[in-house]
XYZ file of N, CA and C in Angstrom:
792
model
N 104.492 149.784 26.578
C 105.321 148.797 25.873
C 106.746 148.840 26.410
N 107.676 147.668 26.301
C 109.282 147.530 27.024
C 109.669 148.031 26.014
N 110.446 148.890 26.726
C 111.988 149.880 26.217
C 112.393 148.853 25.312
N 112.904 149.321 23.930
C 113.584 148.692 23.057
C 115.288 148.891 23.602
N 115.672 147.723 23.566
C 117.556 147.932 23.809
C 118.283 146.899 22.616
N 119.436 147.436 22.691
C 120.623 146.830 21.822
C 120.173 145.064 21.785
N 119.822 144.594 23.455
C 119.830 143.323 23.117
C 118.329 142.509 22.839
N 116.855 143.761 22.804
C 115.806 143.432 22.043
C 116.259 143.256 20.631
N 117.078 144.282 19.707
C 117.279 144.157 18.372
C 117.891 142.827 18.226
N 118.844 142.546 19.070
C 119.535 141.608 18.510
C 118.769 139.778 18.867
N 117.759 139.981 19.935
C 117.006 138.542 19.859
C 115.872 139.096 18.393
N 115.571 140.015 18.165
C 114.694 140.170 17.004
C 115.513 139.642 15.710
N 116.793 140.134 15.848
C 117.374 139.422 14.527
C 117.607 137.642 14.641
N 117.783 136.855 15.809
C 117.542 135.588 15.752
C 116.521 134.947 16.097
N 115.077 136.010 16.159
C 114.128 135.131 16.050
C 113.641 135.440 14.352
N 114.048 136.089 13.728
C 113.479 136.906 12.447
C 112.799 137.217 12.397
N 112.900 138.412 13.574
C 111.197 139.375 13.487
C 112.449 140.614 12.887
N 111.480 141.123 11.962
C 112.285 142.391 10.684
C 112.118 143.532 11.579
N 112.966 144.136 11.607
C 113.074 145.913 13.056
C 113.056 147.020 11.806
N 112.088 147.719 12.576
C 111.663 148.755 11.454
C 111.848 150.026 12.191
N 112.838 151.138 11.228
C 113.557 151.811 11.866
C 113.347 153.398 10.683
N 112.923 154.566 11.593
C 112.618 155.574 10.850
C 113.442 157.003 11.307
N 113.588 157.628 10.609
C 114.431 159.063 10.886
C 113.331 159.861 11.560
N 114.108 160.904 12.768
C 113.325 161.541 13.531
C 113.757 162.717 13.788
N 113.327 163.971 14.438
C 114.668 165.051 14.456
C 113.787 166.277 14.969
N 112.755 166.001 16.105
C 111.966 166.459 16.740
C 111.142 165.824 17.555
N 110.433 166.331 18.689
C 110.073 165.707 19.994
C 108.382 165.023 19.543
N 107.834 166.170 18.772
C 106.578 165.600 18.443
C 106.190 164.983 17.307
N 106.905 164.163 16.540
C 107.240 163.214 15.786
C 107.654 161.883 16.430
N 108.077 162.495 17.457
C 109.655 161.213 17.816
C 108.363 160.347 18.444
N 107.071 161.252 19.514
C 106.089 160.527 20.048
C 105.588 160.295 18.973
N 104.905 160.641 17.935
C 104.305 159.825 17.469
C 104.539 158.645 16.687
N 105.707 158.789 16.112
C 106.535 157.220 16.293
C 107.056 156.314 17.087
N 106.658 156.922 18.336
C 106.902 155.664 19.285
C 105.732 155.317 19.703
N 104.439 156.267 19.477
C 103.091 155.459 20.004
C 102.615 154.554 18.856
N 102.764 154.256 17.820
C 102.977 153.393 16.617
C 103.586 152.471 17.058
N 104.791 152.193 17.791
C 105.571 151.283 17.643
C 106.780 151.033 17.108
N 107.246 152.193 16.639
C 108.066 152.066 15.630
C 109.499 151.094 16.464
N 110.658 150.205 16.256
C 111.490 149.994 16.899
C 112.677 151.069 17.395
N 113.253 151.556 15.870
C 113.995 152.625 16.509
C 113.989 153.922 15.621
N 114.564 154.719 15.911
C 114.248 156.167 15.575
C 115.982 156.418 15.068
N 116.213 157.310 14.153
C 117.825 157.649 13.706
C 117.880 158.818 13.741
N 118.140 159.839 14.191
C 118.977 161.251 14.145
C 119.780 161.331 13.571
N 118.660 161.813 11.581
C 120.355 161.228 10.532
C 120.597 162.530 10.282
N 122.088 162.736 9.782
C 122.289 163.749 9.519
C 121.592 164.299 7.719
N 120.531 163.343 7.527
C 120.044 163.655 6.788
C 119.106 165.156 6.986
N 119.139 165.221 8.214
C 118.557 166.625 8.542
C 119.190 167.971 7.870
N 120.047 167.432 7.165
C 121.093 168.793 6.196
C 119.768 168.845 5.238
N 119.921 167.644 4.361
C 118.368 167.834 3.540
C 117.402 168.725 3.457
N 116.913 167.045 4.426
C 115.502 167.228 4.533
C 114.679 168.604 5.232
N 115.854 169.035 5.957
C 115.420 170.144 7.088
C 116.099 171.411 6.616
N 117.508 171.318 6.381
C 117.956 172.438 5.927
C 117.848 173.025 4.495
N 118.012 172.239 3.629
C 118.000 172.168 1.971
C 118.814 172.213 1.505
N 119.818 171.628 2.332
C 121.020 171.415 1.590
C 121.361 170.419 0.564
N 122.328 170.572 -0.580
C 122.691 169.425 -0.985
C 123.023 168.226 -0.719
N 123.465 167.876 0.193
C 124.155 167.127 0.578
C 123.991 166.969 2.254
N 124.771 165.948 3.080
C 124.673 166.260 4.565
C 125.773 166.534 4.772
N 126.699 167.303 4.263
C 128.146 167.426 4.593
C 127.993 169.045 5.578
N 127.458 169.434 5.524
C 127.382 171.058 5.870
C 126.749 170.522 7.649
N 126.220 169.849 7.729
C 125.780 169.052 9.314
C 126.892 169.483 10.653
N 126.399 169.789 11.443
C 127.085 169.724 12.227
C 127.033 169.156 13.785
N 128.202 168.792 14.411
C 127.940 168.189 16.140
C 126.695 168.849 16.938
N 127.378 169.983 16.910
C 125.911 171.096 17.879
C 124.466 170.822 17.173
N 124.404 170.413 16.152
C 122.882 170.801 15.491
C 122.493 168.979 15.651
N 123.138 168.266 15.518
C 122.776 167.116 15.785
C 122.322 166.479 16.938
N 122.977 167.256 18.192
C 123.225 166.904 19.267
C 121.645 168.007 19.929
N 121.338 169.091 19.185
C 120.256 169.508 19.117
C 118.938 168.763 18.992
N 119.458 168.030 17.533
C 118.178 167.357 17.536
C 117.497 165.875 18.226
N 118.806 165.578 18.315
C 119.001 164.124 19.296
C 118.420 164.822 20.497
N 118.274 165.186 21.116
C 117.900 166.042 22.388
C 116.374 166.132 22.146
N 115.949 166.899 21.141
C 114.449 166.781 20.791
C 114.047 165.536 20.952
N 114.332 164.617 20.006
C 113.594 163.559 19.713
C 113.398 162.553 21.230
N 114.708 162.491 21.745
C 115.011 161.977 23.370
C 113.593 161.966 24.176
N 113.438 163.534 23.657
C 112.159 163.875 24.622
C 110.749 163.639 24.593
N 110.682 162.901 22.956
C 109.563 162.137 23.006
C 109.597 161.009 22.251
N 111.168 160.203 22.752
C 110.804 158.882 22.431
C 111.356 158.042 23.804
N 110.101 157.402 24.102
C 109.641 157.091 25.391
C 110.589 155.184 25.100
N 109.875 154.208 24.320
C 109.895 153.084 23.423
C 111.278 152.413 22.914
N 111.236 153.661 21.699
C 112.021 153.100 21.024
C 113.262 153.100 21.223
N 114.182 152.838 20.966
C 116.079 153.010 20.518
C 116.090 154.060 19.606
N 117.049 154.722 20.024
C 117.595 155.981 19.884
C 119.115 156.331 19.299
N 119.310 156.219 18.069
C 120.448 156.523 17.821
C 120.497 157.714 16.617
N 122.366 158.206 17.288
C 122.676 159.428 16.430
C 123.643 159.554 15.426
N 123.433 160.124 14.140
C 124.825 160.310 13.230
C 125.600 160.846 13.693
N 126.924 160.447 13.778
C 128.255 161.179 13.913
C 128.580 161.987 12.612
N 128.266 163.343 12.337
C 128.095 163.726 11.151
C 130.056 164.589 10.308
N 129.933 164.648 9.301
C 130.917 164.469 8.703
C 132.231 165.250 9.131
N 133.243 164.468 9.234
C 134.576 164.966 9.925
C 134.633 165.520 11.340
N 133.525 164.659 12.136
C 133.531 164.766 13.400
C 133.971 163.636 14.043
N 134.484 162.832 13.289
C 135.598 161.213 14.078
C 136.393 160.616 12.655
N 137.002 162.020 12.297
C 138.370 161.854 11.751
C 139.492 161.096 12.139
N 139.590 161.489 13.750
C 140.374 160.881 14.267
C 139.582 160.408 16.231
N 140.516 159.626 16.430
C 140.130 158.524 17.671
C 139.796 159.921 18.666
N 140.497 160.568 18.885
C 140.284 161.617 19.980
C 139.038 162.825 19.398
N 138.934 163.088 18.191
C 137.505 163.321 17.652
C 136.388 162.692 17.569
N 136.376 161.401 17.904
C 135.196 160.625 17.573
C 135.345 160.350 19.362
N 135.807 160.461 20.047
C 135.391 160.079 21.481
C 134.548 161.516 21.964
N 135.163 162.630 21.542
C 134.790 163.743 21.787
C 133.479 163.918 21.566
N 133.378 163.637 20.339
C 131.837 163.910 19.823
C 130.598 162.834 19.849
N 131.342 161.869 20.115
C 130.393 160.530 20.636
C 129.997 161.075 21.781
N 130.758 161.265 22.980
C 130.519 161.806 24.192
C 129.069 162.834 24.378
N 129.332 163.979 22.909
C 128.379 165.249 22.950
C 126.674 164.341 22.589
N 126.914 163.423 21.900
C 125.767 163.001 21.268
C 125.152 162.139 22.287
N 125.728 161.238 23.137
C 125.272 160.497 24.076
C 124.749 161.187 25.033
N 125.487 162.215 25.401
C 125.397 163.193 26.619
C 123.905 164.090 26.234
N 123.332 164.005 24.952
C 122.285 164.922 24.207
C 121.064 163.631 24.888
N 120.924 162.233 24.159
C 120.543 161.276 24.449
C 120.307 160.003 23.772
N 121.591 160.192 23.212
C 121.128 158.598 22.038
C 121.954 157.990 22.906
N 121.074 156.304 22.163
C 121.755 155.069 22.923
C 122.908 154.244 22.208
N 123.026 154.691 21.366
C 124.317 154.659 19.900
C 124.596 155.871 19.264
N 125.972 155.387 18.551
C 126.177 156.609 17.443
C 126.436 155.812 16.083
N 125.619 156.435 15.141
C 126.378 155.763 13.506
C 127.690 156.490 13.150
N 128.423 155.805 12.326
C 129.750 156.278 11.194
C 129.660 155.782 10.354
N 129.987 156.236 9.022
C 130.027 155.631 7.802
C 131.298 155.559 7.533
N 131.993 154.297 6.856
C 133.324 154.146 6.805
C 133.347 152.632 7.092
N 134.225 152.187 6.273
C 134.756 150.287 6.662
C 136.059 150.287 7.265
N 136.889 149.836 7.400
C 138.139 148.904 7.619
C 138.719 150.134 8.601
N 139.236 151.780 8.057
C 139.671 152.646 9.049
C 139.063 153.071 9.890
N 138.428 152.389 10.121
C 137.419 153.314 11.389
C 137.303 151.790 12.528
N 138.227 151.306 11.888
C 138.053 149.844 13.032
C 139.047 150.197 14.576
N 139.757 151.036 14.697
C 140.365 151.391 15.576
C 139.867 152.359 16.907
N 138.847 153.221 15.791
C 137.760 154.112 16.875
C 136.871 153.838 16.953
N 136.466 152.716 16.662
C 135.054 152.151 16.821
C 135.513 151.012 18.318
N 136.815 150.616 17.942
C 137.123 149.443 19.356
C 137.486 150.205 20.622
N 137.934 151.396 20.428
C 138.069 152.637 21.438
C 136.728 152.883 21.778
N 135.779 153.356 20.983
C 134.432 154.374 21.595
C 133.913 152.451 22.737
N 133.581 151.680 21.907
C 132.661 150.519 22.839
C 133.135 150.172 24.236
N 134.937 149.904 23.746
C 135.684 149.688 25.246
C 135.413 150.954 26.063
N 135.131 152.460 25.615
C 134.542 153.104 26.708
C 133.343 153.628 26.712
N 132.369 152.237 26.662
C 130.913 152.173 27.225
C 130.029 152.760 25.795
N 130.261 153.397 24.690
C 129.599 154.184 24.114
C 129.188 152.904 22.693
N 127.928 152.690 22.425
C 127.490 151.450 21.362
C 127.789 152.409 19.474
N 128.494 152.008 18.473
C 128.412 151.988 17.757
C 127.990 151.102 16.364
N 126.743 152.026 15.658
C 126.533 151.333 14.511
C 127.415 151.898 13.204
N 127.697 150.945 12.234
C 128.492 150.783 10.892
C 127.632 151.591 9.820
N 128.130 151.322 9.181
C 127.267 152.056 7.683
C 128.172 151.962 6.308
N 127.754 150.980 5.627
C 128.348 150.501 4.540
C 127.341 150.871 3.166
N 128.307 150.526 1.644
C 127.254 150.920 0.946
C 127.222 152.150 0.316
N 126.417 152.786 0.035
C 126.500 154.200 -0.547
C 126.467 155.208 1.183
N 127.722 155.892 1.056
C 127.543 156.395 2.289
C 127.731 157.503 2.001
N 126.669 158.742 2.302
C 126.341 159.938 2.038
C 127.402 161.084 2.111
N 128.030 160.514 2.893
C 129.186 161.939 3.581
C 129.874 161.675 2.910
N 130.374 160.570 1.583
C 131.261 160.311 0.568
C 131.300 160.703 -0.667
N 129.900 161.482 -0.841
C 128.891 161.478 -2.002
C 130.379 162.128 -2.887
N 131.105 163.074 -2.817
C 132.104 163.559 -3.544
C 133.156 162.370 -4.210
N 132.998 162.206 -3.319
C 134.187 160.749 -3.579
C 133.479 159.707 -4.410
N 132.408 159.020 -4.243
C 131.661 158.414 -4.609
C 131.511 158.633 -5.830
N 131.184 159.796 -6.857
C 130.785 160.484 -7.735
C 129.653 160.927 -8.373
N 128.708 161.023 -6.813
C 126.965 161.060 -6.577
C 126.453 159.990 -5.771
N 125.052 160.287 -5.760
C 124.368 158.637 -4.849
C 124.162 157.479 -6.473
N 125.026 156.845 -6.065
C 125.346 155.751 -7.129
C 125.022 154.457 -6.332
N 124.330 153.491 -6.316
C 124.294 152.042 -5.980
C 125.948 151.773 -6.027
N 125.834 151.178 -4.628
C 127.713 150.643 -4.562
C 127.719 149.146 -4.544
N 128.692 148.222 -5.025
C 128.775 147.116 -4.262
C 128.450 146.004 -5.648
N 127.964 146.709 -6.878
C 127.845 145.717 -7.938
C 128.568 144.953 -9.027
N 129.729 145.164 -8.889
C 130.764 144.696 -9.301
C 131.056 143.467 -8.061
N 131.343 141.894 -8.758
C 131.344 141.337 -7.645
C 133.265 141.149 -6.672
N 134.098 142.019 -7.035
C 135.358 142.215 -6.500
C 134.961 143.321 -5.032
N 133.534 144.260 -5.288
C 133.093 145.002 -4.469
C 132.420 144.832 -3.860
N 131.175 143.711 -4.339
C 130.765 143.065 -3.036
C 131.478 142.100 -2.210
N 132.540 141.682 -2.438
C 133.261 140.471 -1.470
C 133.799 141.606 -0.332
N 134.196 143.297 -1.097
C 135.112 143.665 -0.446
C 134.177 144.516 0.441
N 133.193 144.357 0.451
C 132.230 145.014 1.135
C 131.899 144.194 2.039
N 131.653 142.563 1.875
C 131.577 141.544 3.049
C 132.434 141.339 3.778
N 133.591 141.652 3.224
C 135.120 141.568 4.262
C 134.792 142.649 5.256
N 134.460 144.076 4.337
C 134.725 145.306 5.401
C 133.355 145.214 6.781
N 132.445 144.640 6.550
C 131.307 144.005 7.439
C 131.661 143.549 8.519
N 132.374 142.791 7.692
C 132.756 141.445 9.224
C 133.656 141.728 9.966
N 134.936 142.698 9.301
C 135.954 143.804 10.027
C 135.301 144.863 11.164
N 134.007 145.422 10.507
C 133.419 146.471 11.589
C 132.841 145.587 12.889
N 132.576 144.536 12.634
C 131.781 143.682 13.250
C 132.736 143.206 14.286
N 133.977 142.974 13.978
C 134.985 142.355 15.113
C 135.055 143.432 16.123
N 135.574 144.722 15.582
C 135.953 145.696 15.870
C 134.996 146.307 16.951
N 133.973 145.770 16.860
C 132.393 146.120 18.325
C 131.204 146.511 17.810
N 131.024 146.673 16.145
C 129.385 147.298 16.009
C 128.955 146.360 16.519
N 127.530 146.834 16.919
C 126.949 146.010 17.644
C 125.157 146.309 16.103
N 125.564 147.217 15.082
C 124.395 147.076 13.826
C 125.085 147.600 12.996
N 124.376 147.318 12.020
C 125.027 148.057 10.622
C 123.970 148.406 9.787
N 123.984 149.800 9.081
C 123.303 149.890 8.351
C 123.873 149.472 6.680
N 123.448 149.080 5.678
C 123.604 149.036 4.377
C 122.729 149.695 3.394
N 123.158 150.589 2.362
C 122.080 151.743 1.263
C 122.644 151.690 0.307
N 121.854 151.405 0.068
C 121.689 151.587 -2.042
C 122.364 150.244 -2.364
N 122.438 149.281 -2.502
C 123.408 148.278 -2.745
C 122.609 146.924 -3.503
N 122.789 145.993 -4.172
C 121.929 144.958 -4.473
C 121.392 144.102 -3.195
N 120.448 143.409 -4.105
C 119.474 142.932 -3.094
C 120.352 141.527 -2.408
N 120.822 140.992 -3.118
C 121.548 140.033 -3.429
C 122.680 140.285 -2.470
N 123.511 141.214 -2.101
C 124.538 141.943 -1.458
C 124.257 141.695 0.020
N 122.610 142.521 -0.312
C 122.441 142.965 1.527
C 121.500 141.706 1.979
N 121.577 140.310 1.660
C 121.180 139.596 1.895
C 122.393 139.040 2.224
N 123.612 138.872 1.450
C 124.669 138.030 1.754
C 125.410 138.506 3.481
N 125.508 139.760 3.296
C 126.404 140.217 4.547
C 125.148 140.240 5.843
N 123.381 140.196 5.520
C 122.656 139.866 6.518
C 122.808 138.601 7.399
N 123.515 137.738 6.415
C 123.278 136.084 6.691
C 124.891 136.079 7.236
N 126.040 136.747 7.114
C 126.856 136.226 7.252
C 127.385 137.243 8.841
N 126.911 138.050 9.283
C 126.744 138.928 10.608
C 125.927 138.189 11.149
N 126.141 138.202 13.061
C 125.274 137.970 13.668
C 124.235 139.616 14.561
N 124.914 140.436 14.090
C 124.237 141.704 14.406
C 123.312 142.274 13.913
N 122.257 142.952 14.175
C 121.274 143.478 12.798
C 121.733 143.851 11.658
N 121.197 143.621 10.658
C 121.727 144.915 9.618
C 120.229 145.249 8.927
N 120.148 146.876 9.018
C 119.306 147.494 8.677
C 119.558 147.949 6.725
N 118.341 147.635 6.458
C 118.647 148.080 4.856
C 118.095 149.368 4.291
N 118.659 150.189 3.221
C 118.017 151.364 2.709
C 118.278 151.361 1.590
N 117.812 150.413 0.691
C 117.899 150.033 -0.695
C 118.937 149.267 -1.077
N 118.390 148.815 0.190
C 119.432 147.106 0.456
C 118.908 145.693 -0.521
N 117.314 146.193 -0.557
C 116.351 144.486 -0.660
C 115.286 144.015 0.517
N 114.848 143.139 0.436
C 114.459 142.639 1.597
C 114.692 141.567 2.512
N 115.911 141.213 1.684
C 116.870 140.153 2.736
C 117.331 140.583 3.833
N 117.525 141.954 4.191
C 118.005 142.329 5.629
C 117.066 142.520 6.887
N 117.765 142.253 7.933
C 116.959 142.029 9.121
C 116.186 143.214 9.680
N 116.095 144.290 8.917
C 115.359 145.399 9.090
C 115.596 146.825 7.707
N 114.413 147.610 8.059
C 114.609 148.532 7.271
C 113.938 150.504 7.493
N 115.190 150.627 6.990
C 115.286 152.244 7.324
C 114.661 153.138 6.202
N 114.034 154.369 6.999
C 113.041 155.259 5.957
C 113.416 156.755 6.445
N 113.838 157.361 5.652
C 113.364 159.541 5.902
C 112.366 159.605 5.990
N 111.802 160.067 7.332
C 110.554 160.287 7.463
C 109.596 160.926 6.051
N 110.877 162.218 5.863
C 110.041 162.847 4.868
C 109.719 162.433 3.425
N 111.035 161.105 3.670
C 110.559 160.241 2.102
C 109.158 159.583 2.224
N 109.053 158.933 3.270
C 107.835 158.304 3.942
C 106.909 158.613 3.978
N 106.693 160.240 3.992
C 105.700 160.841 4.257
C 105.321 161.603 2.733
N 106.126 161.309 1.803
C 106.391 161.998 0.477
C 106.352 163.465 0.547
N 106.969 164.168 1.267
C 107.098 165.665 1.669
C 108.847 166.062 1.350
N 109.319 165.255 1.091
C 110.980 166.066 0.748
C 110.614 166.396 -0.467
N 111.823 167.790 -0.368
C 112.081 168.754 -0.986
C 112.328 168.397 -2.517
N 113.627 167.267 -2.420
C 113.961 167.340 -3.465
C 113.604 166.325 -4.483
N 113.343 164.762 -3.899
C 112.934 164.089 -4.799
C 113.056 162.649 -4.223
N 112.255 161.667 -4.410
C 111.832 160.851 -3.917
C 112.522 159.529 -4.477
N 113.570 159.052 -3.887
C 114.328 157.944 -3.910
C 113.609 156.574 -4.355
N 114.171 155.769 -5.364
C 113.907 154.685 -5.777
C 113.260 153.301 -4.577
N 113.662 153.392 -3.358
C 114.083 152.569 -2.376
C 112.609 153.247 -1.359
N 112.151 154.370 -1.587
C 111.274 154.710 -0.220
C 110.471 153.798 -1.357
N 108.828 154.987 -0.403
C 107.794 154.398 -0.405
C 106.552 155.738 0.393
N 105.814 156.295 -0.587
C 104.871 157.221 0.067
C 103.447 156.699 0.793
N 103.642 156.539 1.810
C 102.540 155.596 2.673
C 101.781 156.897 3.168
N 102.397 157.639 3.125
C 100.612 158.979 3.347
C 99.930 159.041 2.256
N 100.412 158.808 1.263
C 99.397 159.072 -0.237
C 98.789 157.420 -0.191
N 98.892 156.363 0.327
C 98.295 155.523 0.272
C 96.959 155.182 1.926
N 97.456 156.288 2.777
C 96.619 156.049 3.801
C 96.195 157.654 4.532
N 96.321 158.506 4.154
C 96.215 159.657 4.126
C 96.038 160.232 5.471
N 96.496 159.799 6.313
C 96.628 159.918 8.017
C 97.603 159.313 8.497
N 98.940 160.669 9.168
C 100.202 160.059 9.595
C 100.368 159.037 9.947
N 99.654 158.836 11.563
C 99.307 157.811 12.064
C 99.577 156.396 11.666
N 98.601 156.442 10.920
C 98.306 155.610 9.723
C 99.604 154.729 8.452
N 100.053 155.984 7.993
C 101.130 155.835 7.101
C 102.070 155.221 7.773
N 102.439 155.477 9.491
C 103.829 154.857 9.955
C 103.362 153.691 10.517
N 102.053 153.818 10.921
C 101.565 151.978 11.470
C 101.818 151.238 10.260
N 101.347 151.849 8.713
C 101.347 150.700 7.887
C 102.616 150.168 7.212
N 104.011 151.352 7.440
C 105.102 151.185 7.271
C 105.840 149.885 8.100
N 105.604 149.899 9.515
C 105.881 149.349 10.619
C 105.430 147.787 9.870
N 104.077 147.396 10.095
C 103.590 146.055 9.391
C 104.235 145.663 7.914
N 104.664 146.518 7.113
C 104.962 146.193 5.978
C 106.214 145.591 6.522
N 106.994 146.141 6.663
C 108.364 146.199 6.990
C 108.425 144.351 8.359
N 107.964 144.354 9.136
C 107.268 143.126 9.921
C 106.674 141.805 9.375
N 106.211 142.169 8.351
C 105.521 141.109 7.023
C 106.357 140.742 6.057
N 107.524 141.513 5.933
C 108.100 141.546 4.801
C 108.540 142.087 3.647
N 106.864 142.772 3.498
C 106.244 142.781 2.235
C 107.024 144.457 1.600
N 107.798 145.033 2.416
C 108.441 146.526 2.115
C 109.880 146.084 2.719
N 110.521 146.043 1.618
C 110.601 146.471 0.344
C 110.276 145.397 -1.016
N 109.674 145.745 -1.265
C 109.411 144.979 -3.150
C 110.599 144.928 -3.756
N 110.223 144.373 -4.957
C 111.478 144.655 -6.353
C 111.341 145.620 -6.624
N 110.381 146.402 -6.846
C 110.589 147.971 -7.252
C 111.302 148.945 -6.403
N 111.342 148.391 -5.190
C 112.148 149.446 -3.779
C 113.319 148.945 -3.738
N 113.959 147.918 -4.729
C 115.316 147.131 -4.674
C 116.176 147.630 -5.838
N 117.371 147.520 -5.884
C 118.524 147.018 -7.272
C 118.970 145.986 -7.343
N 118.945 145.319 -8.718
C 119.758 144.396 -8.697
C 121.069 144.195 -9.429
């Protein structure tokens, strides 16, 4: 099958074929989500989690990311490949070139940040030197303190406008995707339609032009507890395989996420 690139996602988002996109963070996973099909693969720093047991992904670090981005590299043949820039590693412009650098140099073909409007300055720095960044709006994990837990963001409507502003700001600025989590359905439909870049959803709805899964939510194997927004497709098909082919079609059809995998 052809290498997935920046500019497959982006004729997929104007033909409206839905890009279905799963967390990875090892080599023999990463193949078997790319012999599925999967479009792209994320090296989230959800690996604090899911992998470490941590509370939170704040404890994440460059080296361990850049670790696992390296794994997965090695057996994803297919898909697109991108890595979290994990927390207070592009504080500043000369930190986020630094560590963009480590993660690319590992083997992703992007890096994510979470953050709107201040991060428009190192995001127009990293692209002007060659390196693709995706956005991340919404409930953004590395905020969780600030935030005051994983809370649905964006429902107040003074916060969703200011959330469509901060979109279209990252968007000038060079993302070339954005992810959106936890947010109304209604939300991540508005800023889908009003970007011409992907935007991937994670309890977005199913108005967005694609959608993102933790493997281990996916697979109903995390530790701690199983998010409103997944979906356990091994307990419905009881062969990996299986579970991520039928994720892939759902997600392609439409039909994932439901109202029950949404907020409104």
């Amino acid at each position: 099958m052809k290498k997935v690139t920046i500019s497959t996602l982006l004729k997929m988002k104007q033909q409206s074929e839905r890009i279905s996109v799963i967390t990875a963070y090892d080599a023999s996973f990463a193949k078997l989500f790319d012999e599925q099909g999967i479009d792209v693969m994320l090296i989230g720093d959800s690996l604090g989690m899911v992998l470490m047991g941590e509370d939170s992904t704040l404890p994440v670090t460059v080296e361990q990311m850049a670790y696992h981005t390296k794994s997965v590299k090695k057996g994803a043949q297919r898909a697109f490949v991108i890595a979290d820039m994990p927390f207070m590693s592009y504080a500043t412009k000369e930190q986020a070139y630094a560590n963009a650098a480590t993660l690319m140099a590992a083997g992703a073909e992007m890096v994510k940040m979470e953050g709107g409007s201040w991060l428009c300055d190192s995001i127009a720095g990293l692209v002007e030197r060659g390196v693709p960044v995706c956005g991340h709006l919404g409930l953004t994990p590395q905020s969780v303190h600030k935030l005051g837990g994983f809370k649905v963001q964006g429902r107040e409507q003074s916060a969703a406008d200011d959330m469509l502003a901060q979109a279209q700001e990252l968007e000038q600025a060079g993302i070339q995707m954005l992810v959106l989590e936890c947010i109304p359905t209604e939300l991540g439909q508005r800023i889908s339609a009003a970007l011409s870049i992907p935007v991937i959803g994670i309890g977005a709805g199913p108005g967005t032009d694609g959608q993102v899964l933790v493997m281990h939510d996916m697979l109903g194997i995390s530790a701690n507890y199983m998010p409103k927004f997944s979906k356990n497709y091994l307990a419905e098909t009881g062969d990996i395989r299986k579970a991520v082919s039928q994720y892939i079609d759902e997600v392609r059809s439409g039909s994932f996420p439901s109202e029950q995998h949404s907020f409104n």
